[in-house]
């Protein structure tokens, strides 16, 4: 009987925790603005520990000035798709945090692919520098979905992501990282990464070198701010609307 009581209490706490998370997000979405990255900011600092959507939006907007007119349109449409989808679907998901996260990951895949974000990023992979960070892959979340998406953007993109993560892995884990390199190349990260284990890197075939352009510092995390000044005006030129 005591075991059943404990299980019931645990289940109740999980439900209440998810309800609180969903309630916080829904309240924020009601008052969030219709332009910029306000919608994504609602997913910062919530009890479900969903981090990254706001930083991803800021990075894409900061660097949109580097893309051609069609690339800018791809970025704008992909972010609008995300913003609209989050507003429309949040009230329909189960109150568990896991359901909220699954909805977000599914929406990322859908919007990035539908609006051909690869075509905008392929020639400017360096603009993703502040998002492709080894430490951001833990715990799995929106960053992992983005990395998996970038790995689908062609051989050069896959090679760039692999080299970047391999270098960072070595910085974090040293020789331990290299000891696994013969079986798990970062260039072949499994697409189930967001829900299972992180693959460990292997040597990546050298590709063209890039200079990294970083986005603003992520809230609560230490990330270099190397954004070029000329991209700052992009915020006023490229707004994401949810209407």
Short mmCIF file of C-alpha atoms in Angstrom, two decimals:
data_model
loop_
_atom_site.label_atom_id
_atom_site.label_comp_id
_atom_site.label_asym_id
_atom_site.label_seq_id
_atom_site.Cartn_x
_atom_site.Cartn_y
_atom_site.Cartn_z
CA UNK A 1 0.00 0.00 0.00
CA UNK A 2 2.79 2.41 0.89
CA UNK A 3 4.46 1.69 -2.47
CA UNK A 4 1.26 2.49 -4.35
CA UNK A 5 0.82 5.68 -2.33
CA UNK A 6 4.36 6.79 -3.13
CA UNK A 7 3.86 6.06 -6.81
CA UNK A 8 0.63 8.03 -6.83
CA UNK A 9 2.33 10.99 -5.19
CA UNK A 10 5.16 10.86 -7.69
CA UNK A 11 2.75 10.74 -10.64
CA UNK A 12 0.80 13.65 -9.20
CA UNK A 13 3.95 15.72 -8.79
CA UNK A 14 4.96 15.02 -12.40
CA UNK A 15 1.55 16.13 -13.66
CA UNK A 16 1.56 19.24 -11.50
CA UNK A 17 5.08 20.11 -12.62
CA UNK A 18 4.11 19.81 -16.28
CA UNK A 19 0.96 21.84 -15.75
CA UNK A 20 2.95 24.62 -14.10
CA UNK A 21 5.44 24.61 -16.98
CA UNK A 22 2.70 24.77 -19.59
CA UNK A 23 0.84 27.46 -17.66
CA UNK A 24 3.94 29.65 -17.43
CA UNK A 25 4.60 29.34 -21.15
CA UNK A 26 0.98 29.98 -22.18
CA UNK A 27 0.76 33.09 -20.01
CA UNK A 28 3.93 34.44 -21.58
CA UNK A 29 2.77 33.73 -25.12
CA UNK A 30 -0.40 35.75 -24.55
CA UNK A 31 1.63 38.85 -23.69
CA UNK A 32 4.57 38.31 -26.06
CA UNK A 33 5.06 40.67 -28.96
CA UNK A 34 4.33 39.82 -32.57
CA UNK A 35 7.78 40.73 -33.92
CA UNK A 36 11.32 39.65 -33.29
CA UNK A 37 12.08 36.73 -30.98
CA UNK A 38 9.57 37.48 -28.21
CA UNK A 39 7.63 34.26 -28.75
CA UNK A 40 10.76 32.16 -28.30
CA UNK A 41 11.76 34.02 -25.16
CA UNK A 42 8.71 32.53 -23.47
CA UNK A 43 10.54 29.21 -23.41
CA UNK A 44 13.48 30.55 -21.40
CA UNK A 45 13.80 29.87 -17.67
CA UNK A 46 10.74 27.66 -17.39
CA UNK A 47 10.27 24.68 -15.11
CA UNK A 48 10.54 22.25 -18.05
CA UNK A 49 14.13 23.39 -18.66
CA UNK A 50 13.67 24.15 -22.35
CA UNK A 51 16.62 26.24 -23.46
CA UNK A 52 17.85 27.42 -26.83
CA UNK A 53 14.89 28.57 -28.93
CA UNK A 54 15.46 32.25 -28.16
CA UNK A 55 19.20 32.02 -28.78
CA UNK A 56 18.63 30.24 -32.10
CA UNK A 57 16.22 32.97 -33.22
CA UNK A 58 18.60 35.77 -32.21
CA UNK A 59 21.49 34.14 -34.03
CA UNK A 60 19.54 33.68 -37.25
CA UNK A 61 18.31 37.27 -37.19
CA UNK A 62 21.71 38.72 -36.34
CA UNK A 63 23.31 37.02 -39.30
CA UNK A 64 20.50 37.29 -41.85
CA UNK A 65 22.23 40.33 -43.34
CA UNK A 66 24.93 37.96 -44.61
CA UNK A 67 22.43 36.06 -46.80
CA UNK A 68 21.00 37.07 -50.15
CA UNK A 69 17.38 38.22 -50.45
CA UNK A 70 16.11 34.67 -50.92
CA UNK A 71 18.13 33.47 -47.92
CA UNK A 72 16.64 36.20 -45.76
CA UNK A 73 13.19 35.07 -46.85
CA UNK A 74 13.99 31.47 -45.89
CA UNK A 75 15.10 32.58 -42.42
CA UNK A 76 12.10 34.81 -41.89
CA UNK A 77 9.64 32.15 -43.04
CA UNK A 78 11.22 29.41 -40.93
CA UNK A 79 11.11 31.53 -37.78
CA UNK A 80 7.56 32.68 -38.49
CA UNK A 81 6.56 29.04 -38.95
CA UNK A 82 8.08 28.21 -35.56
CA UNK A 83 6.42 31.16 -33.81
CA UNK A 84 2.98 30.44 -35.24
CA UNK A 85 3.31 26.73 -34.57
CA UNK A 86 4.28 27.25 -30.94
CA UNK A 87 1.33 29.56 -30.34
CA UNK A 88 -1.15 27.21 -32.02
CA UNK A 89 0.06 23.89 -30.66
CA UNK A 90 1.00 24.71 -27.08
CA UNK A 91 -2.61 24.55 -25.90
CA UNK A 92 -3.13 21.15 -27.51
CA UNK A 93 -0.20 19.23 -26.06
CA UNK A 94 -0.24 16.97 -23.04
CA UNK A 95 0.77 18.77 -19.86
CA UNK A 96 3.87 16.64 -19.36
CA UNK A 97 7.16 18.41 -20.01
CA UNK A 98 8.21 15.57 -22.30
CA UNK A 99 5.18 16.22 -24.52
CA UNK A 100 5.98 19.93 -24.73
CA UNK A 101 9.56 19.15 -25.72
CA UNK A 102 8.51 16.60 -28.33
CA UNK A 103 6.16 19.15 -29.87
CA UNK A 104 9.00 21.70 -30.09
CA UNK A 105 11.45 19.25 -31.68
CA UNK A 106 8.87 18.12 -34.22
CA UNK A 107 8.09 21.73 -35.10
CA UNK A 108 11.78 22.54 -35.56
CA UNK A 109 12.23 19.71 -38.03
CA UNK A 110 9.06 20.64 -39.87
CA UNK A 111 9.72 24.37 -40.18
CA UNK A 112 13.44 24.18 -40.96
CA UNK A 113 12.83 21.66 -43.73
CA UNK A 114 9.64 23.14 -45.18
CA UNK A 115 11.22 26.58 -45.55
CA UNK A 116 14.56 25.30 -46.88
CA UNK A 117 16.72 26.83 -44.19
CA UNK A 118 19.65 24.78 -45.50
CA UNK A 119 19.71 26.90 -48.65
CA UNK A 120 20.22 30.03 -46.57
CA UNK A 121 22.86 28.55 -44.28
CA UNK A 122 24.88 26.37 -46.65
CA UNK A 123 27.13 29.17 -47.88
CA UNK A 124 27.41 30.78 -44.45
CA UNK A 125 27.83 27.95 -41.98
CA UNK A 126 30.18 30.11 -39.91
CA UNK A 127 27.15 32.13 -38.79
CA UNK A 128 26.04 29.09 -36.79
CA UNK A 129 29.21 29.12 -34.69
CA UNK A 130 27.60 30.10 -31.40
CA UNK A 131 24.92 27.42 -31.81
CA UNK A 132 27.17 24.49 -32.64
CA UNK A 133 28.73 24.19 -29.20
CA UNK A 134 29.60 20.90 -27.55
CA UNK A 135 28.37 21.92 -24.09
CA UNK A 136 24.98 23.02 -25.47
CA UNK A 137 24.21 19.43 -26.47
CA UNK A 138 23.67 18.53 -22.80
CA UNK A 139 20.93 17.95 -21.86
CA UNK A 140 19.44 17.19 -25.30
CA UNK A 141 17.09 19.91 -26.52
CA UNK A 142 16.53 22.43 -29.35
CA UNK A 143 20.27 22.75 -29.95
CA UNK A 144 20.54 19.04 -30.72
CA UNK A 145 17.65 19.26 -33.18
CA UNK A 146 19.39 22.18 -34.89
CA UNK A 147 22.71 20.30 -35.08
CA UNK A 148 20.97 17.28 -36.58
CA UNK A 149 19.33 19.57 -39.11
CA UNK A 150 22.68 21.16 -40.04
CA UNK A 151 24.13 17.69 -40.58
CA UNK A 152 21.52 17.20 -43.32
CA UNK A 153 22.60 20.35 -45.19
CA UNK A 154 25.25 18.68 -47.33
CA UNK A 155 28.79 17.35 -47.10
CA UNK A 156 30.48 20.68 -46.41
CA UNK A 157 28.06 21.53 -43.62
CA UNK A 158 28.40 18.06 -42.13
CA UNK A 159 32.19 18.31 -42.25
CA UNK A 160 32.18 21.78 -40.66
CA UNK A 161 29.89 20.68 -37.82
CA UNK A 162 31.96 17.56 -37.26
CA UNK A 163 35.29 19.41 -37.07
CA UNK A 164 33.88 22.04 -34.75
CA UNK A 165 32.33 19.54 -32.32
CA UNK A 166 35.36 17.27 -32.44
CA UNK A 167 37.66 20.12 -31.44
CA UNK A 168 35.35 21.18 -28.62
CA UNK A 169 34.94 17.62 -27.41
CA UNK A 170 38.71 17.31 -27.13
CA UNK A 171 38.81 20.53 -25.14
CA UNK A 172 36.23 19.19 -22.69
CA UNK A 173 37.24 15.54 -22.48
CA UNK A 174 40.83 15.53 -23.72
CA UNK A 175 42.23 12.10 -24.56
CA UNK A 176 39.00 10.43 -23.48
CA UNK A 177 37.26 12.03 -26.43
CA UNK A 178 39.89 10.80 -28.86
CA UNK A 179 39.76 7.26 -27.51
CA UNK A 180 36.25 6.79 -28.94
CA UNK A 181 37.02 8.41 -32.28
CA UNK A 182 37.36 5.22 -34.33
CA UNK A 183 33.69 4.23 -34.13
CA UNK A 184 31.49 7.30 -33.69
CA UNK A 185 32.22 10.18 -36.10
CA UNK A 186 30.49 13.49 -35.40
CA UNK A 187 29.95 13.75 -39.13
CA UNK A 188 27.47 10.87 -38.81
CA UNK A 189 25.53 11.90 -35.72
CA UNK A 190 22.42 9.77 -35.35
CA UNK A 191 19.14 11.62 -35.79
CA UNK A 192 17.85 10.17 -32.53
CA UNK A 193 20.43 12.31 -30.69
CA UNK A 194 17.77 14.42 -29.03
CA UNK A 195 16.33 11.43 -27.24
CA UNK A 196 19.28 9.12 -26.71
CA UNK A 197 23.05 9.24 -26.54
CA UNK A 198 25.50 11.73 -28.00
CA UNK A 199 27.83 10.19 -30.56
CA UNK A 200 31.52 10.69 -29.92
CA UNK A 201 33.71 12.08 -32.71
CA UNK A 202 36.03 10.44 -35.18
CA UNK A 203 38.45 12.18 -37.55
CA UNK A 204 36.55 14.31 -40.02
CA UNK A 205 37.66 14.72 -43.65
CA UNK A 206 39.17 18.22 -43.87
CA UNK A 207 37.00 20.76 -45.60
CA UNK A 208 37.15 24.52 -46.18
CA UNK A 209 38.02 26.65 -43.19
CA UNK A 210 35.71 29.34 -41.82
CA UNK A 211 35.92 32.28 -39.52
CA UNK A 212 33.28 32.00 -36.84
CA UNK A 213 30.72 34.75 -36.44
CA UNK A 214 29.04 34.42 -33.08
CA UNK A 215 25.64 35.59 -31.87
CA UNK A 216 24.86 37.45 -28.61
CA UNK A 217 25.65 35.83 -25.31
CA UNK A 218 23.11 33.19 -24.39
CA UNK A 219 21.14 33.88 -21.25
CA UNK A 220 22.72 32.11 -18.32
CA UNK A 221 25.57 30.60 -20.39
CA UNK A 222 29.00 31.90 -21.25
CA UNK A 223 29.29 32.18 -25.01
CA UNK A 224 31.69 34.52 -26.86
CA UNK A 225 30.06 37.54 -28.46
CA UNK A 226 31.82 37.92 -31.77
CA UNK A 227 28.95 39.27 -33.89
CA UNK A 228 30.07 41.76 -36.47
CA UNK A 229 28.67 45.23 -35.94
CA UNK A 230 27.13 45.45 -39.36
CA UNK A 231 24.73 42.61 -38.63
CA UNK A 232 23.14 44.40 -35.70
CA UNK A 233 20.86 46.37 -37.97
CA UNK A 234 19.28 43.12 -39.09
CA UNK A 235 16.92 43.19 -36.10
CA UNK A 236 15.18 46.23 -37.50
CA UNK A 237 15.24 44.98 -41.08
CA UNK A 238 14.07 41.42 -40.57
CA UNK A 239 11.22 40.93 -38.12
CA UNK A 240 9.51 37.63 -37.45
CA UNK A 241 5.77 38.05 -37.23
CA UNK A 242 3.32 35.58 -35.81
CA UNK A 243 0.33 36.94 -37.58
#
